[in-house]
XYZ file of C-alpha atoms in Angstrom:
106
model
C -6.537 -25.874 -5.403
C -6.908 -27.789 -8.593
C -4.163 -29.736 -11.146
C -5.061 -26.782 -13.511
C -4.124 -24.108 -11.217
C -1.326 -25.795 -9.930
C 0.123 -25.884 -13.307
C -0.586 -22.243 -14.133
C 1.560 -21.331 -10.919
C 4.366 -23.664 -12.350
C 4.187 -21.740 -15.493
C 4.156 -17.990 -13.034
C 7.208 -19.887 -11.258
C 9.235 -20.316 -14.252
C 8.531 -16.619 -15.887
C 9.075 -15.334 -12.570
C 12.427 -16.935 -11.848
C 15.579 -14.859 -11.913
C 17.080 -13.787 -14.726
C 20.029 -15.913 -14.227
C 17.337 -18.862 -14.952
C 16.284 -17.253 -17.908
C 15.273 -20.205 -20.738
C 16.911 -19.803 -24.288
C 14.800 -18.155 -26.974
C 12.962 -21.351 -27.801
C 12.014 -21.994 -24.259
C 10.844 -18.400 -23.846
C 8.608 -19.018 -26.836
C 6.921 -22.066 -25.268
C 6.542 -20.288 -21.949
C 4.890 -17.411 -23.801
C 2.423 -19.812 -25.735
C 1.779 -21.510 -22.108
C 1.118 -18.561 -20.308
C -1.157 -17.049 -23.243
C -3.200 -20.534 -23.347
C -3.557 -20.536 -19.530
C -4.408 -16.708 -19.335
C -7.228 -17.045 -22.232
C -8.833 -19.629 -19.880
C -8.441 -17.698 -16.373
C -9.717 -14.548 -18.619
C -13.082 -16.166 -19.447
C -13.119 -17.420 -15.600
C -12.599 -13.942 -14.604
C -14.811 -12.448 -17.025
C -17.730 -14.506 -15.789
C -17.617 -13.306 -12.207
C -20.453 -10.069 -12.339
C -18.878 -6.888 -12.478
C -20.354 -6.244 -8.953
C -18.717 -9.225 -7.230
C -15.275 -8.920 -9.221
C -12.478 -7.166 -7.000
C -10.516 -3.920 -8.119
C -7.767 -6.876 -8.676
C -9.776 -8.525 -11.116
C -10.714 -5.359 -13.061
C -7.329 -4.665 -13.704
C -6.095 -7.731 -14.354
C -8.516 -8.173 -17.680
C -7.843 -5.028 -18.409
C -3.994 -5.719 -18.506
C -4.575 -8.835 -20.200
C -6.364 -7.387 -23.143
C -3.897 -4.718 -23.546
C -0.507 -7.034 -23.240
C -2.278 -9.613 -25.587
C -3.361 -7.273 -28.247
C 0.106 -5.382 -27.840
C 2.604 -8.265 -27.619
C 6.186 -7.615 -27.101
C 7.834 -4.138 -27.046
C 10.707 -5.452 -28.937
C 11.985 -8.517 -30.963
C 15.259 -9.007 -28.702
C 15.225 -12.000 -26.179
C 14.973 -9.700 -23.415
C 11.955 -8.071 -24.671
C 10.246 -11.565 -25.259
C 11.269 -12.820 -21.795
C 10.038 -9.467 -20.114
C 7.056 -9.843 -21.897
C 6.440 -13.568 -20.558
C 7.156 -12.451 -17.073
C 4.249 -9.194 -17.562
C 1.999 -12.471 -18.793
C 2.673 -14.202 -15.718
C 2.195 -11.051 -13.560
C -1.167 -10.490 -14.634
C -2.047 -14.296 -14.543
C -0.948 -14.312 -10.993
C -3.391 -11.686 -10.052
C -6.015 -13.446 -12.356
C -5.768 -16.539 -10.187
C -5.665 -14.779 -6.815
C -9.212 -13.339 -8.444
C -10.561 -16.701 -8.402
C -9.437 -18.480 -5.378
C -10.380 -17.732 -2.023
C -8.624 -14.539 -0.123
C -6.826 -16.825 2.266
C -4.540 -18.089 -1.299
C -3.782 -14.466 -2.024
C -0.398 -14.215 -2.035
């Protein structure tokens, strides 16, 4: 695993932390921005995998990413922003698993 993947896993861990460890609104905004930037890079990597070699999980992650990035959070509350960041993290986890060897998939 390279340092970029390690950084992405750290972001995922921050976003999927228990609700009691949720950052403040500014922290959630920074986390969401970092997840989005990382997700765009992973999206490009997964998209580069020929469709015939891409797993079902990879196809689904690409579709979910496109939808969630276009739709954005479903509300304006801090809770909606936190849930949005968590959704992005789950999609990132699926994209990351698509590009990693099967033994690394969790």
